[in-house]
DNA sequence: TTCCGACAGTGGGGTCGCAAT
DNA sequence: ATTGCGACCCCACTATCGGAA
């Protein structure tokens, strides 16, 4: 199959807003792809690469060569070249990558260049990624989408699942099994504003469990062999020896566990997320990193214990298996309750302990990738501040033509000015985007660069955030984590905004 | 007919490792 | 030695479609 076929399909998908029409376009293409190229086609049209990452980003894709007029590139050829790009390493590799990318793009027509460039930048913008591709695979293979989803949970990689479905139908999908040593797609959580709301959503007793502000891990053990994977299914075994040892110490020798690693201080309270994140990312001298910043692991789910696959069992049965297998000190603390008051009290206690929040978990739901079923619901406390808009950046994609990303500042009573604490683009409706674009242009003090418009510091906006972290980027030495807009405060003037000192008092 | 679950899109701060400067 | 870049850790929110109620 030619790359131009995918480029055309992608354009057709983008042109139709109806999801069913997108699915039709994708399924039609899947119906005529050869088995040997199915994985490539599925990967590209769901916005990913078979190579996962190839070391080429936005910057490397500037100034591409002139396009050709004839479309001749096959999927196999493109895939081979991208593999060569990925394999470059050592001194001169960036130049070599760039040369290969240039060679590749020089062989493509304009629509092919557009498609591939978007794909490599991770901005396909066709309104269809994995979720829609699942439906398209189901349609093309004549199989229920639920079977595709189940296989995806077990296999963790949609192109492999899709290729199997296209060639072998439902039987091939049902043949996927949990394999120890191969990561499973992790189950994710929805969110709610309170434990009571979460319990209400689940409609009955549920487990209220510590949510640790660390890094998600999945541990596999077969005999003495232990592998640990990240949320994106990258192998991180070498970076987390504490997890390997903890799993080896369990009595069961055939295991798949889901959990979180976190750096705890000597007093048992959690270290800031930056510390845990840095520790897990360290690969060069793990022994030294380990001495400085030891990791603790807390498991909260068991997907396999001693030959038994547990994914389809209710949450409570999986948890029972976990408690039978793993020492109590390695299990995330939880309270099973249907009572909102007890749940809220437990939540308050977890927060007093310095932790991030809780996850309220259904006792019934099986383990499934993605957010389907809403079996897990996270609850975190929310802080708010009234801050001043210092500048705004022009948006991209569907926000093109709108001033979107806000620069936020706290009042500095000493200096008389404002100290920038970060940016946010979240929480804005289209209506608000329209309003603020007009308003900012009226308050403009001229662009600071081609995409930023500085405004007179007069508008006060209420901002929600999860916490204040240390920052080397901003002048106050601190930045807001997960900042989002709640509402503008036309009733307030800039001299009534919150101060830097207030923000500093919130820093852990 | 209305409601709501799932999805895609739009970006946020921070850290590490590596190549280039 | 420093800087720029890619990759990955954490992520919240709105708009939209279409099946469920």
Coordinates of C-alpha atoms (C1' of nucleotides) in Angstrom, one line a residue:
Chain A
X1 CA 0.0 0.0 0.0
X2 CA 1.1 3.5 -0.7
X3 CA 1.6 6.3 1.8
X4 CA -0.7 8.4 -0.3
X5 CA -3.6 6.1 0.4
X6 CA -3.2 6.8 4.1
X7 CA -2.8 10.5 3.5
X8 CA -6.0 10.6 1.5
X9 CA -7.9 8.5 4.1
X10 CA -6.6 10.8 6.9
X11 CA -7.8 13.9 5.0
X12 CA -11.2 12.3 4.5
X13 CA -11.4 11.4 8.1
X14 CA -10.5 15.0 9.1
X15 CA -13.1 16.4 6.6
X16 CA -16.0 14.5 8.2
X17 CA -17.0 15.5 11.7
X18 CA -19.3 12.5 12.2
X19 CA -17.5 9.8 14.1
X20 CA -19.4 7.0 12.2
X21 CA -18.1 8.5 8.9
X22 CA -14.6 8.6 10.2
X23 CA -15.0 4.9 11.2
X24 CA -16.3 4.1 7.7
X25 CA -13.3 5.8 6.0
X26 CA -10.8 4.0 8.3
X27 CA -12.5 0.6 7.9
X28 CA -12.6 0.9 4.2
X29 CA -8.8 1.4 4.1
X30 CA -8.3 -1.4 6.6
X31 CA -10.3 -3.6 4.2
X32 CA -7.7 -3.3 1.5
X33 CA -4.4 -3.2 3.4
X34 CA -2.1 -6.2 2.9
X35 CA -1.5 -8.3 6.1
X36 CA 2.2 -7.4 6.0
X37 CA 1.4 -3.7 6.2
X38 CA -1.6 -3.7 8.5
X39 CA 0.4 -2.8 11.6
X40 CA 1.9 0.2 9.9
X41 CA -1.4 1.4 8.6
X42 CA -3.1 1.0 11.9
X43 CA -0.3 2.7 13.8
X44 CA -0.1 5.7 11.4
X45 CA -3.8 6.2 11.2
X46 CA -4.1 6.2 15.0
X47 CA -1.4 8.7 15.4
X48 CA 1.6 6.5 16.4
X49 CA 4.6 4.8 14.9
X50 CA 5.6 1.2 15.0
X51 CA 8.9 2.4 16.3
X52 CA 7.1 4.4 19.0
X53 CA 9.6 7.2 19.1
X54 CA 12.4 7.9 16.6
X55 CA 14.1 11.0 18.0
X56 CA 12.6 13.4 15.6
X57 CA 10.4 16.3 16.9
X58 CA 9.0 19.6 16.0
X59 CA 12.3 21.3 15.5
X60 CA 13.8 18.6 13.3
X61 CA 10.8 19.0 10.9
X62 CA 11.3 22.7 10.1
X63 CA 12.3 23.6 6.5
X64 CA 11.5 20.4 4.7
X65 CA 12.6 19.8 1.1
X66 CA 10.4 20.5 -1.9
X67 CA 7.7 17.9 -2.6
X68 CA 7.7 15.6 -5.6
X69 CA 4.8 15.3 -8.0
X70 CA 4.4 11.6 -8.2
X71 CA 3.4 9.5 -5.1
X72 CA 5.3 6.3 -5.1
X73 CA 6.4 5.7 -1.5
X74 CA 5.1 2.5 0.1
X75 CA 4.3 2.0 3.7
X76 CA 7.1 -0.5 3.9
X77 CA 9.6 1.9 2.5
X78 CA 8.6 4.7 4.9
X79 CA 8.6 2.3 7.8
X80 CA 12.1 1.1 6.9
X81 CA 13.5 4.6 6.7
X82 CA 11.9 5.6 10.0
X83 CA 13.6 2.6 11.6
X84 CA 16.9 3.7 10.2
X85 CA 16.3 7.2 11.7
X86 CA 15.6 5.7 15.1
X87 CA 18.8 3.5 14.9
X88 CA 21.1 6.5 14.6
X89 CA 23.2 7.0 17.8
X90 CA 26.3 8.6 19.0
X91 CA 28.2 11.7 17.7
X92 CA 26.8 12.9 14.4
X93 CA 23.5 11.1 14.9
X94 CA 21.5 14.3 14.9
X95 CA 23.0 15.3 11.6
X96 CA 22.4 11.8 10.3
X97 CA 18.8 11.8 11.4
X98 CA 18.2 15.1 9.8
X99 CA 19.7 13.8 6.5
X100 CA 17.5 10.7 6.6
X101 CA 14.4 12.8 7.3
X102 CA 15.3 15.1 4.4
X103 CA 15.8 12.1 2.1
X104 CA 12.4 10.7 3.1
X105 CA 10.5 13.9 2.7
X106 CA 12.2 14.6 -0.6
X107 CA 10.5 11.5 -2.0
X108 CA 7.0 12.6 -0.9
X109 CA 4.2 14.6 -2.5
X110 CA 2.6 17.5 -0.7
X111 CA -0.2 15.6 0.9
X112 CA 2.1 12.9 2.0
X113 CA 4.5 15.4 3.5
X114 CA 1.6 17.0 5.4
X115 CA 0.4 13.7 6.7
X116 CA 3.8 12.4 7.8
X117 CA 4.9 15.7 9.3
X118 CA 1.7 15.8 11.4
X119 CA 2.2 12.2 12.4
X120 CA 5.8 12.7 13.5
X121 CA 4.9 15.8 15.5
X122 CA 2.1 14.0 17.2
X123 CA -0.6 16.3 15.8
X124 CA -2.6 14.2 13.4
X125 CA -5.6 16.4 13.9
X126 CA -8.0 14.1 12.1
X127 CA -10.4 13.7 15.0
X128 CA -9.6 10.0 15.3
X129 CA -6.9 8.2 17.3
X130 CA -7.0 4.9 19.1
X131 CA -10.6 5.1 20.3
X132 CA -12.0 5.6 16.8
X133 CA -9.5 3.1 15.3
X134 CA -10.8 0.4 17.7
X135 CA -14.2 0.8 16.2
X136 CA -12.8 0.8 12.7
X137 CA -10.9 -2.4 13.3
X138 CA -14.0 -4.0 14.7
X139 CA -16.0 -2.9 11.6
X140 CA -13.4 -4.1 9.1
X141 CA -12.8 -7.4 10.9
X142 CA -16.5 -8.1 11.6
X143 CA -15.9 -8.4 15.3
X144 CA -17.4 -6.7 18.3
X145 CA -15.5 -3.7 19.5
X146 CA -15.6 -5.1 23.0
X147 CA -13.4 -8.0 21.8
X148 CA -10.9 -5.5 20.3
X149 CA -10.8 -3.6 23.6
X150 CA -10.3 -6.7 25.6
X151 CA -7.5 -7.9 23.4
X152 CA -5.9 -4.4 23.6
X153 CA -5.9 -4.5 27.3
X154 CA -4.1 -7.8 27.3
X155 CA -1.7 -7.0 24.4
X156 CA -1.1 -3.3 25.1
X157 CA -0.5 -2.4 21.5
X158 CA -3.4 -1.7 19.1
X159 CA -1.6 -2.3 15.7
X160 CA -0.8 -5.9 16.7
X161 CA -4.3 -6.4 17.9
X162 CA -5.8 -4.9 14.8
X163 CA -3.6 -6.9 12.4
X164 CA -4.6 -10.1 14.2
X165 CA -8.3 -9.1 14.0
X166 CA -8.1 -8.3 10.2
X167 CA -6.5 -11.7 9.4
X168 CA -8.1 -13.9 12.0
X169 CA -11.3 -12.3 13.1
X170 CA -12.9 -12.8 16.5
X171 CA -11.0 -16.1 17.0
X172 CA -7.7 -14.3 16.7
X173 CA -8.9 -11.6 19.1
X174 CA -9.9 -14.2 21.7
X175 CA -6.6 -15.9 21.4
X176 CA -4.8 -13.0 23.1
X177 CA -3.8 -13.9 26.7
X178 CA -2.1 -12.1 29.5
X179 CA 1.6 -13.0 29.1
X180 CA 3.9 -12.6 32.0
X181 CA 6.7 -10.3 31.0
X182 CA 4.6 -8.4 28.4
X183 CA 2.9 -5.3 29.8
X184 CA -0.9 -4.9 30.0
X185 CA -2.6 -1.6 29.2
X186 CA -3.1 0.1 32.6
X187 CA -6.6 0.8 33.9
X188 CA -7.2 4.5 34.4
X189 CA -9.4 6.6 36.6
X190 CA -12.0 9.3 36.1
X191 CA -12.3 12.1 38.6
X192 CA -14.8 13.6 41.0
X193 CA -14.8 16.6 43.3
X194 CA -15.5 14.7 46.5
X195 CA -15.6 11.2 48.0
X196 CA -19.3 11.5 48.4
X197 CA -19.8 12.3 44.7
X198 CA -17.5 9.4 43.8
X199 CA -19.5 7.0 46.0
X200 CA -22.7 8.3 44.6
X201 CA -21.4 7.6 41.0
X202 CA -20.5 4.1 41.9
X203 CA -23.8 3.6 43.7
X204 CA -22.9 1.5 46.7
X205 CA -20.0 0.5 49.0
X206 CA -16.6 1.0 47.5
X207 CA -12.9 0.9 48.4
X208 CA -11.4 4.3 49.2
X209 CA -7.7 4.0 48.6
X210 CA -4.6 6.2 49.1
X211 CA -3.6 8.0 46.0
X212 CA 0.1 8.4 46.1
X213 CA 1.8 11.2 44.2
X214 CA 4.4 9.0 42.6
X215 CA 4.9 7.0 39.4
X216 CA 2.7 4.2 38.2
X217 CA 4.3 0.8 37.7
X218 CA 3.4 -2.6 36.6
X219 CA 5.5 -5.5 37.9
X220 CA 5.8 -9.0 36.3
X221 CA 7.4 -12.0 37.8
X222 CA 8.1 -15.4 36.3
X223 CA 10.3 -17.5 38.6
X224 CA 13.2 -15.2 39.5
X225 CA 12.8 -13.0 36.5
X226 CA 11.1 -9.7 37.3
X227 CA 10.2 -6.9 34.8
X228 CA 8.8 -3.5 35.7
X229 CA 6.9 -1.3 33.2
X230 CA 5.8 2.4 33.2
X231 CA 2.3 3.7 32.4
X232 CA 3.3 3.9 28.7
X233 CA 4.5 0.3 28.9
X234 CA 8.2 1.2 28.7
X235 CA 10.5 -1.1 30.6
X236 CA 12.0 0.6 33.6
X237 CA 13.2 -2.5 35.5
X238 CA 16.8 -1.2 35.9
X239 CA 15.6 2.1 37.4
X240 CA 13.6 0.6 40.2
X241 CA 15.5 -2.2 42.0
X242 CA 13.4 -1.6 45.1
X243 CA 10.4 -2.9 43.2
X244 CA 12.3 -5.9 41.8
X245 CA 13.4 -6.9 45.3
X246 CA 9.9 -6.4 46.8
X247 CA 8.4 -8.6 44.1
X248 CA 11.1 -11.2 44.6
X249 CA 10.3 -11.3 48.3
X250 CA 6.7 -12.3 47.7
X251 CA 5.9 -16.0 48.1
X252 CA 4.3 -16.3 44.7
X253 CA 6.6 -16.8 41.7
X254 CA 4.1 -16.1 39.0
X255 CA 2.8 -12.6 39.3
X256 CA 1.5 -9.4 37.6
X257 CA 0.9 -6.5 40.0
X258 CA -0.2 -2.9 39.5
X259 CA 1.1 -0.2 41.8
X260 CA 2.9 3.1 42.4
X261 CA 6.4 4.0 43.4
X262 CA 7.2 7.0 45.5
X263 CA 10.1 8.5 47.4
X264 CA 9.2 8.9 51.1
X265 CA 11.1 11.1 53.5
X266 CA 12.6 9.7 56.7
X267 CA 9.4 10.6 58.6
X268 CA 7.3 8.6 56.1
X269 CA 5.7 11.7 54.5
X270 CA 5.9 11.8 50.7
X271 CA 8.7 13.8 49.0
X272 CA 7.6 16.3 46.3
X273 CA 6.7 14.7 43.0
X274 CA 9.8 16.2 41.4
X275 CA 12.0 14.1 43.6
X276 CA 10.2 10.8 42.8
X277 CA 10.1 11.7 39.1
X278 CA 13.8 12.5 39.0
X279 CA 14.7 9.3 40.8
X280 CA 12.7 7.1 38.5
X281 CA 14.1 8.8 35.4
X282 CA 17.7 8.3 36.6
X283 CA 19.5 5.6 34.6
X284 CA 23.2 6.4 34.9
X285 CA 24.0 5.6 38.5
X286 CA 21.0 3.9 40.0
X287 CA 22.9 2.6 43.1
X288 CA 23.9 6.2 44.1
X289 CA 20.5 7.6 43.3
X290 CA 19.0 4.8 45.4
X291 CA 21.1 5.7 48.4
X292 CA 20.1 9.3 48.3
X293 CA 16.5 8.8 47.3
X294 CA 15.1 5.3 48.1
X295 CA 11.8 4.4 46.6
X296 CA 8.9 2.7 48.3
X297 CA 6.3 0.7 46.4
X298 CA 2.6 0.3 47.1
X299 CA 0.6 -2.2 45.1
X300 CA -3.1 -1.8 44.6
X301 CA -4.1 -4.5 42.2
X302 CA -3.2 -8.1 41.2
X303 CA -3.8 -9.2 37.5
X304 CA -2.2 -12.6 37.8
X305 CA -1.2 -14.8 40.8
X306 CA 0.3 -18.2 40.4
X307 CA -1.1 -19.2 37.0
X308 CA -4.5 -17.6 37.4
X309 CA -5.5 -14.6 35.3
X310 CA -7.6 -12.2 37.4
X311 CA -8.4 -9.4 35.0
X312 CA -12.0 -10.5 34.5
X313 CA -12.7 -10.9 38.2
X314 CA -14.5 -8.2 40.3
X315 CA -12.2 -5.7 41.9
X316 CA -12.7 -7.1 45.4
X317 CA -11.6 -10.6 44.4
X318 CA -8.5 -9.2 42.7
X319 CA -7.8 -7.3 45.9
X320 CA -8.3 -10.4 48.0
X321 CA -5.8 -12.2 45.9
X322 CA -3.4 -9.2 46.4
X323 CA -3.6 -9.3 50.2
X324 CA -3.0 -13.1 50.1
X325 CA 0.1 -12.6 48.0
X326 CA 1.8 -9.4 49.0
X327 CA 2.9 -8.3 52.5
X328 CA 0.5 -5.7 54.1
X329 CA 3.2 -3.1 54.2
X330 CA 3.4 -3.1 50.4
X331 CA -0.3 -2.6 49.8
X332 CA -1.9 0.9 49.4
X333 CA -4.0 1.5 52.5
X334 CA -7.7 1.6 51.9
X335 CA -11.1 1.7 53.6
X336 CA -14.1 -0.2 52.2
X337 CA -17.3 1.8 52.9
X338 CA -20.6 2.9 51.6
X339 CA -20.8 5.7 54.0
X340 CA -19.9 9.2 52.6
X341 CA -18.9 10.6 56.0
X342 CA -16.5 7.8 56.8
X343 CA -15.1 8.1 53.3
X344 CA -14.6 11.9 53.6
X345 CA -12.9 11.4 57.0
X346 CA -10.5 8.9 55.5
X347 CA -9.8 11.3 52.7
X348 CA -9.0 14.1 55.2
X349 CA -6.7 11.8 57.0
X350 CA -4.8 10.9 53.8
X351 CA -4.4 14.6 53.0
X352 CA -3.1 15.3 56.5
X353 CA -0.5 12.6 55.8
X354 CA 0.7 14.7 52.9
X355 CA -0.6 12.5 50.1
X356 CA -2.3 13.4 46.9
X357 CA -5.8 12.2 47.5
X358 CA -7.8 9.0 47.2
X359 CA -9.1 6.7 44.4
X360 CA -12.6 5.4 45.0
X361 CA -12.8 2.0 43.4
X362 CA -15.8 -0.1 42.6
X363 CA -15.8 -3.5 44.3
X364 CA -17.3 -5.1 41.1
X365 CA -15.6 -3.9 38.0
X366 CA -13.1 -6.0 36.1
X367 CA -9.7 -4.7 35.1
X368 CA -10.0 -2.8 31.8
X369 CA -7.7 -0.4 29.9
X370 CA -8.8 3.2 29.4
X371 CA -11.5 5.0 31.2
X372 CA -14.5 2.8 30.3
X373 CA -16.8 1.8 33.1
X374 CA -15.6 4.5 35.5
X375 CA -14.8 1.8 38.0
X376 CA -12.0 4.0 39.5
X377 CA -12.6 7.6 40.5
X378 CA -9.9 9.8 41.8
X379 CA -10.5 12.6 44.3
X380 CA -8.0 15.3 45.1
X381 CA -8.3 18.6 47.1
X382 CA -8.4 21.8 45.0
X383 CA -6.8 25.1 45.8
X384 CA -7.7 28.4 44.3
X385 CA -6.1 31.8 43.9
X386 CA -7.1 35.1 42.3
X387 CA -4.3 36.0 39.9
X388 CA -3.6 38.6 37.3
X389 CA -3.3 38.0 33.6
X390 CA 0.1 39.3 32.5
X391 CA 0.1 38.1 28.9
X392 CA -1.5 35.6 26.5
X393 CA -0.3 33.4 23.7
X394 CA -2.0 32.8 20.4
X395 CA -3.5 29.3 20.2
X396 CA -3.0 26.6 17.6
X397 CA -5.2 24.0 15.9
X398 CA -8.9 24.6 16.8
X399 CA -7.8 27.6 18.9
X400 CA -6.1 29.4 16.1
X401 CA -7.1 33.0 16.0
X402 CA -7.8 33.0 19.7
X403 CA -5.6 34.3 22.5
X404 CA -5.5 31.1 24.5
X405 CA -2.6 30.4 26.9
X406 CA -2.6 32.8 29.9
X407 CA 0.5 34.0 31.8
X408 CA -0.5 34.3 35.4
X409 CA 1.0 36.5 38.1
X410 CA 0.6 37.0 41.8
X411 CA 0.8 40.5 43.4
X412 CA 4.2 41.5 44.8
X413 CA 3.4 44.0 47.6
X414 CA 7.1 44.9 48.0
X415 CA 8.1 45.4 44.4
X416 CA 4.7 46.8 43.5
X417 CA 4.5 44.6 40.4
X418 CA 3.5 41.0 39.6
X419 CA 5.4 37.7 39.8
X420 CA 4.7 35.2 37.1
X421 CA 3.7 31.7 38.5
X422 CA 3.0 29.8 35.3
X423 CA 0.6 29.5 32.4
X424 CA -2.8 27.9 31.7
X425 CA -5.1 27.2 28.8
X426 CA -7.5 25.0 30.7
X427 CA -11.0 25.6 31.7
X428 CA -11.8 28.1 28.8
X429 CA -15.0 27.8 26.8
X430 CA -15.2 29.0 23.2
X431 CA -17.3 31.9 24.5
X432 CA -14.6 32.9 27.0
X433 CA -11.9 32.5 24.4
X434 CA -13.7 34.9 22.2
X435 CA -14.3 37.4 25.0
X436 CA -10.7 37.3 26.3
X437 CA -9.2 37.7 22.9
X438 CA -11.1 40.9 22.3
X439 CA -10.4 42.1 25.8
X440 CA -6.7 41.3 25.7
X441 CA -6.2 43.1 22.4
X442 CA -7.8 46.2 24.0
X443 CA -5.4 45.9 26.9
X444 CA -2.4 45.0 24.7
X445 CA 1.0 46.6 25.5
X446 CA 2.5 45.1 22.4
X447 CA 3.8 41.7 21.5
X448 CA 6.8 40.4 23.5
X449 CA 7.4 37.9 20.7
X450 CA 5.5 36.6 17.6
X451 CA 3.1 34.5 19.6
X452 CA 2.8 36.3 22.9
X453 CA 0.8 39.5 23.6
X454 CA 1.6 41.4 26.8
X455 CA -1.4 43.0 28.4
X456 CA -1.8 45.7 31.1
X457 CA -2.1 43.8 34.4
X458 CA -5.7 44.6 35.1
X459 CA -7.7 41.4 34.7
X460 CA -8.2 39.2 37.7
X461 CA -8.9 35.5 37.1
X462 CA -9.7 32.8 39.6
X463 CA -7.3 29.9 39.1
X464 CA -7.6 26.3 40.5
X465 CA -4.5 24.3 41.0
X466 CA -3.2 21.1 42.7
X467 CA -0.2 22.6 44.5
X468 CA 2.8 24.9 44.4
X469 CA 6.1 23.4 43.3
X470 CA 9.7 24.7 43.3
X471 CA 10.6 26.2 40.0
X472 CA 13.9 27.3 38.3
X473 CA 11.9 28.7 35.4
X474 CA 10.0 31.5 37.1
X475 CA 11.4 34.5 39.0
X476 CA 9.5 33.7 42.3
X477 CA 11.1 30.3 42.4
X478 CA 7.8 28.6 42.4
X479 CA 5.1 27.4 39.9
X480 CA 1.5 26.2 40.0
X481 CA 0.8 22.6 39.3
X482 CA -2.1 21.8 37.0
X483 CA -3.4 25.4 36.9
X484 CA -6.8 25.9 35.3
X485 CA -9.3 28.8 34.9
X486 CA -12.4 28.8 37.1
X487 CA -13.8 32.2 36.1
X488 CA -12.8 35.8 35.6
X489 CA -13.3 38.1 38.5
X490 CA -14.7 41.4 37.1
X491 CA -15.6 42.4 40.7
X492 CA -11.9 42.5 41.6
X493 CA -9.1 44.8 40.6
X494 CA -5.5 43.8 40.3
X495 CA -4.6 45.3 43.7
X496 CA -7.0 42.8 45.3
X497 CA -5.3 39.8 43.7
X498 CA -3.5 37.2 45.9
X499 CA 0.1 37.9 46.8
X500 CA 3.3 36.1 46.3
X501 CA 3.5 35.5 50.1
X502 CA 0.2 33.7 50.0
X503 CA 1.4 31.5 47.3
X504 CA 4.7 30.8 49.1
X505 CA 2.8 29.7 52.2
X506 CA 1.2 26.9 50.0
X507 CA 4.5 25.5 48.8
X508 CA 5.4 22.1 50.4
Chain B
dT1 C1' -36.2 14.1 23.1
dT2 C1' -32.7 14.7 26.5
dC3 C1' -28.8 13.0 28.9
dC4 C1' -24.3 11.3 29.4
dG5 C1' -20.1 8.3 28.4
dA6 C1' -16.1 8.3 25.6
dC7 C1' -12.9 10.6 22.7
dA8 C1' -9.9 14.0 20.7
dG9 C1' -7.6 18.2 21.1
dT10 C1' -4.9 21.8 23.5
dG11 C1' -1.6 22.6 25.9
dG12 C1' 0.8 22.9 31.4
dG13 C1' 5.7 22.1 34.8
dG14 C1' 9.6 19.2 35.7
dT15 C1' 13.5 15.8 34.9
dC16 C1' 16.9 13.1 32.6
dG17 C1' 20.2 11.8 28.8
dC18 C1' 22.4 13.0 24.8
dA19 C1' 24.4 15.6 21.0
dA20 C1' 25.7 19.9 19.6
dT21 C1' 27.9 24.2 20.6
Chain C
dA1 C1' 30.6 23.5 30.7
dT2 C1' 26.3 24.9 28.8
dT3 C1' 22.3 24.7 25.8
dG4 C1' 18.8 22.7 23.0
dC5 C1' 16.0 18.9 22.1
dG6 C1' 13.4 14.7 22.6
dA7 C1' 11.1 11.7 25.6
dC8 C1' 8.5 10.8 29.4
dC9 C1' 6.7 11.6 34.3
dC10 C1' 2.6 13.8 36.3
dC11 C1' -2.0 16.0 34.1
dA12 C1' -7.3 19.2 33.6
dC13 C1' -10.5 20.7 30.9
dT14 C1' -14.1 21.6 26.8
dA15 C1' -16.4 20.3 22.5
dT16 C1' -18.5 16.9 20.1
dC17 C1' -20.8 12.6 18.6
dG18 C1' -24.0 9.1 19.2
dG19 C1' -25.9 5.5 22.0
dA20 C1' -28.6 5.1 26.3
dA21 C1' -32.4 6.5 28.9

